[in-house]
mmCIF file of C-alpha atoms and ligand atoms in Angstrom:
data_model
loop_
_atom_site.group_PDB
_atom_site.id
_atom_site.type_symbol
_atom_site.label_atom_id
_atom_site.label_comp_id
_atom_site.label_asym_id
_atom_site.label_seq_id
_atom_site.Cartn_x
_atom_site.Cartn_y
_atom_site.Cartn_z
ATOM 1 C CA MET A 1 -22.818 58.464 -4.206
ATOM 2 C CA LYS A 2 -22.752 55.144 -2.335
ATOM 3 C CA ALA A 3 -25.851 54.042 -4.237
ATOM 4 C CA GLN A 4 -24.254 55.026 -7.542
ATOM 5 C CA TYR A 5 -21.228 52.924 -6.721
ATOM 6 C CA HIS A 6 -23.388 49.985 -5.524
ATOM 7 C CA TYR A 7 -21.684 50.218 -2.156
ATOM 8 C CA SER A 8 -22.559 47.047 -0.262
ATOM 9 C CA PRO A 9 -22.068 46.715 3.480
ATOM 10 C CA GLY A 10 -19.938 43.665 4.232
ATOM 11 C CA PHE A 11 -17.687 44.377 1.241
ATOM 12 C CA ILE A 12 -14.487 46.396 0.997
ATOM 13 C CA HIS A 13 -14.524 48.921 -1.798
ATOM 14 C CA ILE A 14 -11.143 49.646 -3.286
ATOM 15 C CA ALA A 15 -10.619 52.535 -5.709
ATOM 16 C CA VAL A 16 -7.565 52.450 -7.936
ATOM 17 C CA VAL A 17 -6.737 56.031 -8.892
ATOM 18 C CA GLY A 18 -3.874 57.822 -10.582
ATOM 19 C CA SER A 19 -2.804 59.761 -13.600
ATOM 20 C CA ALA A 20 -3.707 58.737 -17.130
ATOM 21 C CA GLY A 21 -1.743 55.707 -18.245
ATOM 22 C CA ALA A 22 -0.291 55.033 -14.770
ATOM 23 C CA GLY A 23 -1.389 51.410 -15.049
ATOM 24 C CA LYS A 24 -4.686 51.403 -13.134
ATOM 25 C CA SER A 25 -6.576 49.022 -15.417
ATOM 26 C CA SER A 26 -3.574 46.707 -15.688
ATOM 27 C CA PHE A 27 -3.268 46.714 -11.897
ATOM 28 C CA ILE A 28 -6.922 45.767 -11.418
ATOM 29 C CA ASN A 29 -6.534 42.986 -13.954
ATOM 30 C CA ALA A 30 -3.466 41.681 -12.144
ATOM 31 C CA VAL A 31 -4.999 41.706 -8.660
ATOM 32 C CA ARG A 32 -7.988 39.934 -10.140
ATOM 33 C CA SER A 33 -5.516 37.413 -11.548
ATOM 34 C CA LEU A 34 -6.057 38.430 -15.191
ATOM 35 C CA SER A 35 -3.135 39.060 -17.494
ATOM 36 C CA ARG A 36 -2.905 42.465 -19.168
ATOM 37 C CA ASN A 37 -3.406 40.689 -22.481
ATOM 38 C CA ASP A 38 -6.572 38.989 -21.350
ATOM 39 C CA PRO A 39 -9.406 39.832 -23.772
ATOM 40 C CA VAL A 40 -12.150 40.327 -21.160
ATOM 41 C CA PRO A 41 -10.492 42.394 -18.419
ATOM 42 C CA ALA A 42 -10.540 46.073 -17.528
ATOM 43 C CA PRO A 43 -9.570 48.106 -20.584
ATOM 44 C CA ALA A 44 -5.835 48.719 -20.965
ATOM 45 C CA GLY A 45 -3.989 50.853 -23.482
ATOM 46 C CA ILE A 46 -1.660 53.769 -23.966
ATOM 47 C CA VAL A 47 -4.377 56.349 -24.551
ATOM 48 C CA GLU A 48 -6.729 57.468 -21.814
ATOM 49 C CA ILE A 49 -9.575 55.129 -22.546
ATOM 50 C CA THR A 50 -11.409 54.841 -19.247
ATOM 51 C CA ASP A 51 -14.186 57.421 -19.319
ATOM 52 C CA THR A 52 -16.236 56.414 -16.321
ATOM 53 C CA VAL A 53 -15.564 54.615 -13.068
ATOM 54 C CA THR A 54 -15.886 50.898 -13.646
ATOM 55 C CA ARG A 55 -16.713 48.378 -10.944
ATOM 56 C CA TYR A 56 -15.161 44.918 -10.902
ATOM 57 C CA ALA A 57 -16.091 42.087 -8.608
ATOM 58 C CA ASP A 58 -13.201 40.044 -7.267
ATOM 59 C CA PRO A 59 -13.356 36.610 -8.922
ATOM 60 C CA ARG A 60 -11.937 34.703 -5.923
ATOM 61 C CA GLN A 61 -14.422 32.631 -4.021
ATOM 62 C CA ASP A 62 -15.677 34.307 -0.831
ATOM 63 C CA SER A 63 -13.717 37.464 -1.636
ATOM 64 C CA ARG A 64 -15.162 40.560 -0.053
ATOM 65 C CA MET A 65 -13.233 42.967 -2.269
ATOM 66 C CA VAL A 66 -14.764 45.118 -4.977
ATOM 67 C CA TRP A 67 -12.417 47.002 -7.293
ATOM 68 C CA TYR A 68 -13.099 50.340 -8.969
ATOM 69 C CA ASP A 69 -11.127 51.621 -11.916
ATOM 70 C CA VAL A 70 -11.232 55.410 -11.591
ATOM 71 C CA PRO A 71 -10.434 57.598 -14.629
ATOM 72 C CA GLY A 72 -7.082 59.360 -14.775
ATOM 73 C CA SER A 73 -6.591 62.271 -12.391
ATOM 74 C CA GLY A 74 -4.794 65.455 -13.413
ATOM 75 C CA THR A 75 -6.336 65.604 -16.868
ATOM 76 C CA PRO A 76 -8.089 68.660 -18.329
ATOM 77 C CA LYS A 77 -11.354 66.710 -17.984
ATOM 78 C CA VAL A 78 -11.138 66.565 -14.176
ATOM 79 C CA PRO A 79 -8.801 69.117 -12.546
ATOM 80 C CA ASP A 80 -6.823 68.048 -9.445
ATOM 81 C CA TRP A 81 -8.775 70.065 -6.921
ATOM 82 C CA GLN A 82 -12.097 68.624 -8.125
ATOM 83 C CA TYR A 83 -11.076 65.009 -8.600
ATOM 84 C CA PHE A 84 -11.689 63.683 -5.067
ATOM 85 C CA ASN A 85 -15.214 65.108 -4.857
ATOM 86 C CA ASP A 86 -16.227 64.563 -8.480
ATOM 87 C CA MET A 87 -15.191 60.948 -8.333
ATOM 88 C CA GLY A 88 -16.882 60.467 -4.956
ATOM 89 C CA LEU A 89 -13.659 59.058 -3.542
ATOM 90 C CA TYR A 90 -14.899 59.761 -0.011
ATOM 91 C CA ILE A 91 -17.142 56.667 -0.102
ATOM 92 C CA PHE A 92 -14.259 54.201 -0.494
ATOM 93 C CA ASP A 93 -12.735 52.006 2.203
ATOM 94 C CA CYS A 94 -9.370 51.987 0.508
ATOM 95 C CA ILE A 95 -7.738 54.074 -2.211
ATOM 96 C CA ILE A 96 -4.764 52.718 -4.086
ATOM 97 C CA MET A 97 -2.925 55.589 -5.688
ATOM 98 C CA LEU A 98 -0.748 54.631 -8.614
ATOM 99 C CA THR A 99 1.980 56.843 -10.021
ATOM 100 C CA ASP A 100 4.141 55.893 -12.946
ATOM 101 C CA ASP A 101 6.486 58.843 -12.907
ATOM 102 C CA ARG A 102 6.977 61.826 -10.621
ATOM 103 C CA PHE A 103 4.782 62.065 -7.575
ATOM 104 C CA LEU A 104 2.247 64.389 -9.192
ATOM 105 C CA ASP A 105 0.231 67.278 -7.807
ATOM 106 C CA SER A 106 -2.903 65.259 -8.495
ATOM 107 C CA GLY A 107 -1.627 62.607 -6.055
ATOM 108 C CA LEU A 108 -0.948 65.188 -3.384
ATOM 109 C CA ALA A 109 -4.384 66.722 -3.951
ATOM 110 C CA ILE A 110 -5.990 63.332 -3.289
ATOM 111 C CA LEU A 111 -3.902 62.816 -0.151
ATOM 112 C CA ARG A 112 -4.821 66.265 1.138
ATOM 113 C CA ALA A 113 -8.501 65.593 0.453
ATOM 114 C CA CYS A 114 -8.322 62.214 2.214
ATOM 115 C CA LYS A 115 -6.788 63.661 5.376
ATOM 116 C CA PRO A 116 -10.089 64.361 7.211
ATOM 117 C CA PHE A 117 -11.454 60.924 6.276
ATOM 118 C CA LYS A 118 -9.737 58.745 8.877
ATOM 119 C CA ASN A 119 -11.640 55.668 7.700
ATOM 120 C CA ILE A 120 -10.085 55.731 4.218
ATOM 121 C CA GLU A 121 -6.860 53.743 3.926
ATOM 122 C CA VAL A 122 -4.613 55.189 1.234
ATOM 123 C CA LEU A 123 -1.836 53.088 -0.252
ATOM 124 C CA LEU A 124 0.784 54.740 -2.453
ATOM 125 C CA VAL A 125 2.072 52.609 -5.278
ATOM 126 C CA ARG A 126 4.817 53.359 -7.787
ATOM 127 C CA SER A 127 4.020 51.284 -10.858
ATOM 128 C CA LYS A 128 6.108 50.235 -13.896
ATOM 129 C CA SER A 129 9.305 49.631 -11.913
ATOM 130 C CA ASP A 130 10.471 47.186 -14.603
ATOM 131 C CA GLN A 131 10.261 49.822 -17.317
ATOM 132 C CA TYR A 132 12.100 52.451 -15.315
ATOM 133 C CA ILE A 133 14.867 50.133 -14.098
ATOM 134 C CA ASN A 134 15.431 48.752 -17.607
ATOM 135 C CA ASP A 135 15.611 52.243 -19.088
ATOM 136 C CA MET A 136 18.141 53.308 -16.454
ATOM 137 C CA VAL A 137 20.290 50.207 -16.921
ATOM 138 C CA CYS A 138 20.332 50.682 -20.688
ATOM 139 C CA GLU A 139 21.402 54.295 -20.221
ATOM 140 C CA LYS A 140 24.326 53.195 -18.029
ATOM 141 C CA MET A 141 25.508 50.468 -20.383
ATOM 142 C CA PRO A 142 27.820 51.178 -23.347
ATOM 143 C CA GLN A 143 26.063 52.701 -26.340
ATOM 144 C CA ASP A 144 24.128 50.245 -28.548
ATOM 145 C CA PHE A 145 24.333 47.556 -25.870
ATOM 146 C CA ASP A 146 21.828 44.792 -26.489
ATOM 147 C CA PRO A 147 21.793 41.934 -23.940
ATOM 148 C CA TYR A 148 20.354 39.616 -26.615
ATOM 149 C CA ASP A 149 23.083 40.364 -29.168
ATOM 150 C CA PRO A 150 25.149 37.120 -29.585
ATOM 151 C CA ASP A 151 28.273 39.175 -30.415
ATOM 152 C CA VAL A 152 28.295 41.155 -27.194
ATOM 153 C CA ASP A 153 31.530 40.438 -25.258
ATOM 154 C CA ALA A 154 31.417 38.542 -21.965
ATOM 155 C CA GLU A 155 32.878 41.362 -19.880
ATOM 156 C CA THR A 156 30.237 43.855 -21.019
ATOM 157 C CA LEU A 157 27.496 41.277 -20.591
ATOM 158 C CA SER A 158 28.604 40.556 -17.025
ATOM 159 C CA LEU A 159 28.021 44.235 -16.190
ATOM 160 C CA PHE A 160 24.328 43.972 -16.993
ATOM 161 C CA PRO A 161 23.004 42.124 -13.901
ATOM 162 C CA LEU A 162 25.260 44.203 -11.682
ATOM 163 C CA ARG A 163 23.955 47.474 -13.122
ATOM 164 C CA LYS A 164 20.423 46.127 -12.792
ATOM 165 C CA LEU A 165 20.887 45.453 -9.078
ATOM 166 C CA GLU A 166 22.392 48.894 -8.548
ATOM 167 C CA GLU A 167 19.640 50.670 -10.479
ATOM 168 C CA ARG A 168 16.940 48.687 -8.732
ATOM 169 C CA GLN A 169 18.194 49.726 -5.298
ATOM 170 C CA ARG A 170 18.711 53.304 -6.391
ATOM 171 C CA PHE A 171 15.183 53.408 -7.791
ATOM 172 C CA ILE A 172 13.659 52.033 -4.570
ATOM 173 C CA ASP A 173 15.575 54.549 -2.426
ATOM 174 C CA GLU A 174 14.912 57.531 -4.668
ATOM 175 C CA THR A 175 11.214 56.740 -5.035
ATOM 176 C CA SER A 176 10.755 56.647 -1.292
ATOM 177 C CA GLN A 177 12.851 59.784 -0.692
ATOM 178 C CA ASN A 178 10.991 61.696 -3.379
ATOM 179 C CA VAL A 179 7.561 60.811 -1.999
ATOM 180 C CA GLN A 180 8.561 61.526 1.624
ATOM 181 C CA MET A 181 9.916 64.910 0.549
ATOM 182 C CA HIS A 182 6.594 65.832 -1.082
ATOM 183 C CA LEU A 183 4.601 64.561 1.888
ATOM 184 C CA GLU A 184 6.732 66.536 4.324
ATOM 185 C CA ARG A 185 6.323 69.685 2.239
ATOM 186 C CA GLU A 186 2.554 69.234 2.418
ATOM 187 C CA LYS A 187 2.761 68.544 6.169
ATOM 188 C CA LEU A 188 1.439 65.038 5.570
ATOM 189 C CA LEU A 189 2.691 62.053 7.573
ATOM 190 C CA PRO A 190 5.375 59.823 6.000
ATOM 191 C CA LYS A 191 3.964 56.857 4.098
ATOM 192 C CA LYS A 192 5.290 53.663 2.633
ATOM 193 C CA VAL A 193 5.503 53.585 -1.152
ATOM 194 C CA TYR A 194 5.059 50.165 -2.709
ATOM 195 C CA VAL A 195 7.281 49.767 -5.759
ATOM 196 C CA ILE A 196 5.741 47.304 -8.187
ATOM 197 C CA CYS A 197 5.441 46.197 -11.778
ATOM 198 C CA ILE A 198 2.472 44.507 -13.321
ATOM 199 C CA ASP A 199 4.207 41.268 -14.336
ATOM 200 C CA ALA A 200 5.477 40.708 -10.803
ATOM 201 C CA MET A 201 2.079 41.671 -9.395
ATOM 202 C CA LEU A 202 0.321 39.060 -11.494
ATOM 203 C CA ALA A 203 2.962 36.455 -10.591
ATOM 204 C CA THR A 204 2.620 37.236 -6.885
ATOM 205 C CA VAL A 205 -1.180 37.010 -7.046
ATOM 206 C CA ASN A 206 -0.716 33.579 -8.635
ATOM 207 C CA LYS A 207 1.846 32.638 -5.949
ATOM 208 C CA ILE A 208 4.712 32.503 -8.450
ATOM 209 C CA ARG A 209 8.102 33.981 -7.553
ATOM 210 C CA SER A 210 9.136 36.728 -9.974
ATOM 211 C CA PRO A 211 12.689 38.054 -10.384
ATOM 212 C CA LYS A 212 11.131 41.485 -10.991
ATOM 213 C CA ALA A 213 9.294 41.489 -7.650
ATOM 214 C CA ILE A 214 9.964 44.296 -5.187
ATOM 215 C CA ASP A 215 7.002 45.226 -2.942
ATOM 216 C CA GLU A 216 4.212 43.236 -4.615
ATOM 217 C CA ALA A 217 3.864 40.653 -1.815
ATOM 218 C CA ASP A 218 3.903 43.382 0.860
ATOM 219 C CA LEU A 219 1.226 45.286 -1.007
ATOM 220 C CA LEU A 220 -1.021 42.252 -1.347
ATOM 221 C CA ASN A 221 -0.538 41.376 2.330
ATOM 222 C CA ASP A 222 -1.339 44.914 3.390
ATOM 223 C CA ILE A 223 -4.484 44.976 1.242
ATOM 224 C CA LYS A 224 -5.527 41.658 2.810
ATOM 225 C CA GLY A 225 -4.786 43.123 6.258
ATOM 226 C CA ILE A 226 -7.010 46.136 5.568
ATOM 227 C CA VAL A 227 -9.807 43.876 4.324
ATOM 228 C CA LEU A 228 -9.609 41.639 7.413
ATOM 229 C CA GLU A 229 -9.488 44.588 9.772
ATOM 230 C CA ARG A 230 -12.484 46.246 8.115
ATOM 231 C CA LEU A 231 -14.499 43.043 8.145
ATOM 232 C CA GLN A 232 -13.705 42.525 11.836
ATOM 233 C CA LEU A 233 -14.873 46.074 12.499
ATOM 234 C CA GLY A 234 -18.151 45.086 10.819
ATOM 235 C CA CYS A 235 -17.912 47.279 7.718
HETATM 236 N N1 GTP B 1 6.377 47.902 -18.403
HETATM 237 C C1 GTP B 1 5.220 48.063 -17.770
HETATM 238 N N2 GTP B 1 4.137 48.501 -18.434
HETATM 239 C C2 GTP B 1 2.984 48.654 -17.748
HETATM 240 C C3 GTP B 1 2.888 48.373 -16.369
HETATM 241 N N3 GTP B 1 1.626 48.647 -15.970
HETATM 242 C C4 GTP B 1 0.966 49.048 -17.059
HETATM 243 N N4 GTP B 1 1.774 49.063 -18.135
HETATM 244 C C5 GTP B 1 1.434 49.479 -19.511
HETATM 245 O O1 GTP B 1 1.127 50.862 -19.478
HETATM 246 C C6 GTP B 1 0.100 51.158 -20.405
HETATM 247 C C7 GTP B 1 -1.049 51.857 -19.684
HETATM 248 O O2 GTP B 1 -1.618 50.956 -18.754
HETATM 249 P P1 GTP B 1 -3.150 51.037 -18.334
HETATM 250 O O3 GTP B 1 -3.393 49.943 -17.372
HETATM 251 O O4 GTP B 1 -4.030 51.134 -19.515
HETATM 252 O O5 GTP B 1 -3.160 52.448 -17.586
HETATM 253 P P2 GTP B 1 -4.400 53.233 -16.999
HETATM 254 O O6 GTP B 1 -3.931 53.953 -15.787
HETATM 255 O O7 GTP B 1 -5.570 52.324 -16.840
HETATM 256 O O8 GTP B 1 -4.671 54.284 -18.153
HETATM 257 P P3 GTP B 1 -5.976 55.211 -18.365
HETATM 258 O O9 GTP B 1 -7.182 54.354 -18.184
HETATM 259 O O10 GTP B 1 -5.805 55.690 -19.753
HETATM 260 O O11 GTP B 1 -5.879 56.329 -17.374
HETATM 261 C C8 GTP B 1 -0.317 49.813 -21.030
HETATM 262 O O12 GTP B 1 0.374 49.682 -22.246
HETATM 263 C C9 GTP B 1 0.177 48.784 -20.038
HETATM 264 O O13 GTP B 1 0.473 47.542 -20.628
HETATM 265 C C10 GTP B 1 4.074 47.911 -15.689
HETATM 266 O O14 GTP B 1 4.111 47.667 -14.475
HETATM 267 N N5 GTP B 1 5.193 47.781 -16.441
HETATM 268 MG MG1 MG B 2 -7.467 52.430 -17.685
#
């Protein structure tokens, strides 16, 4: 399996896994500093278009990271219980698990399968925070509210940023609680969940401050930490 993946000693192999459409390809583009609209990057789209695992070198000079875009888990093509083995996830140094909605059974199946492999670092990431927060804010605002409508009254408009802050915090808290609850049920240790969106991820990679940012900088730092640690250990 290592040969199939072109596993190279001295490099850190990072698999990005998750359900179909969770944002895996977009995430790999962003961490490689490519916009999701870039014509050459990992494929991105609303249908499940990634059929095989795809390997991407990291374009940064002297980078020791290699990214792998792993097809969607939890699809009829690859059932949950088979995903870890079929995809050869056991060869990776780090697995980034993206979820865009509920913390799915497929995610728990991967975590369970990873448990005996102490050398695999698993990072849990909740993607598309921007989409979720916006949807929630719009639900809480008066019907037909449109922040870009010039006729909207000042009082209603002033509610918008406030609701956004509230929903953002609620989303962060609920995401973490939900994941910890599932982990506890499975007798797995508690784990941090990084709440991100792709625009803020790309901005953070390019050292630009984004108003949408939540855990993107922490996630990047922690990935860098894992890479440094592994390289020091002589991987
Ligand atoms: N709003 C928002 N949209 C996102 C985000 N990440 C990805 N998307 C969109 O979600 C859709 C699916 O993203 P992909 O990156 O193709 O997802 P994927 O996991 O690679 O999908 P498959 O390869 O089909 O499994 C695309 O339209 C992306 O532009 C995000 O953080 N926020
Ligand atoms: Mg994809």
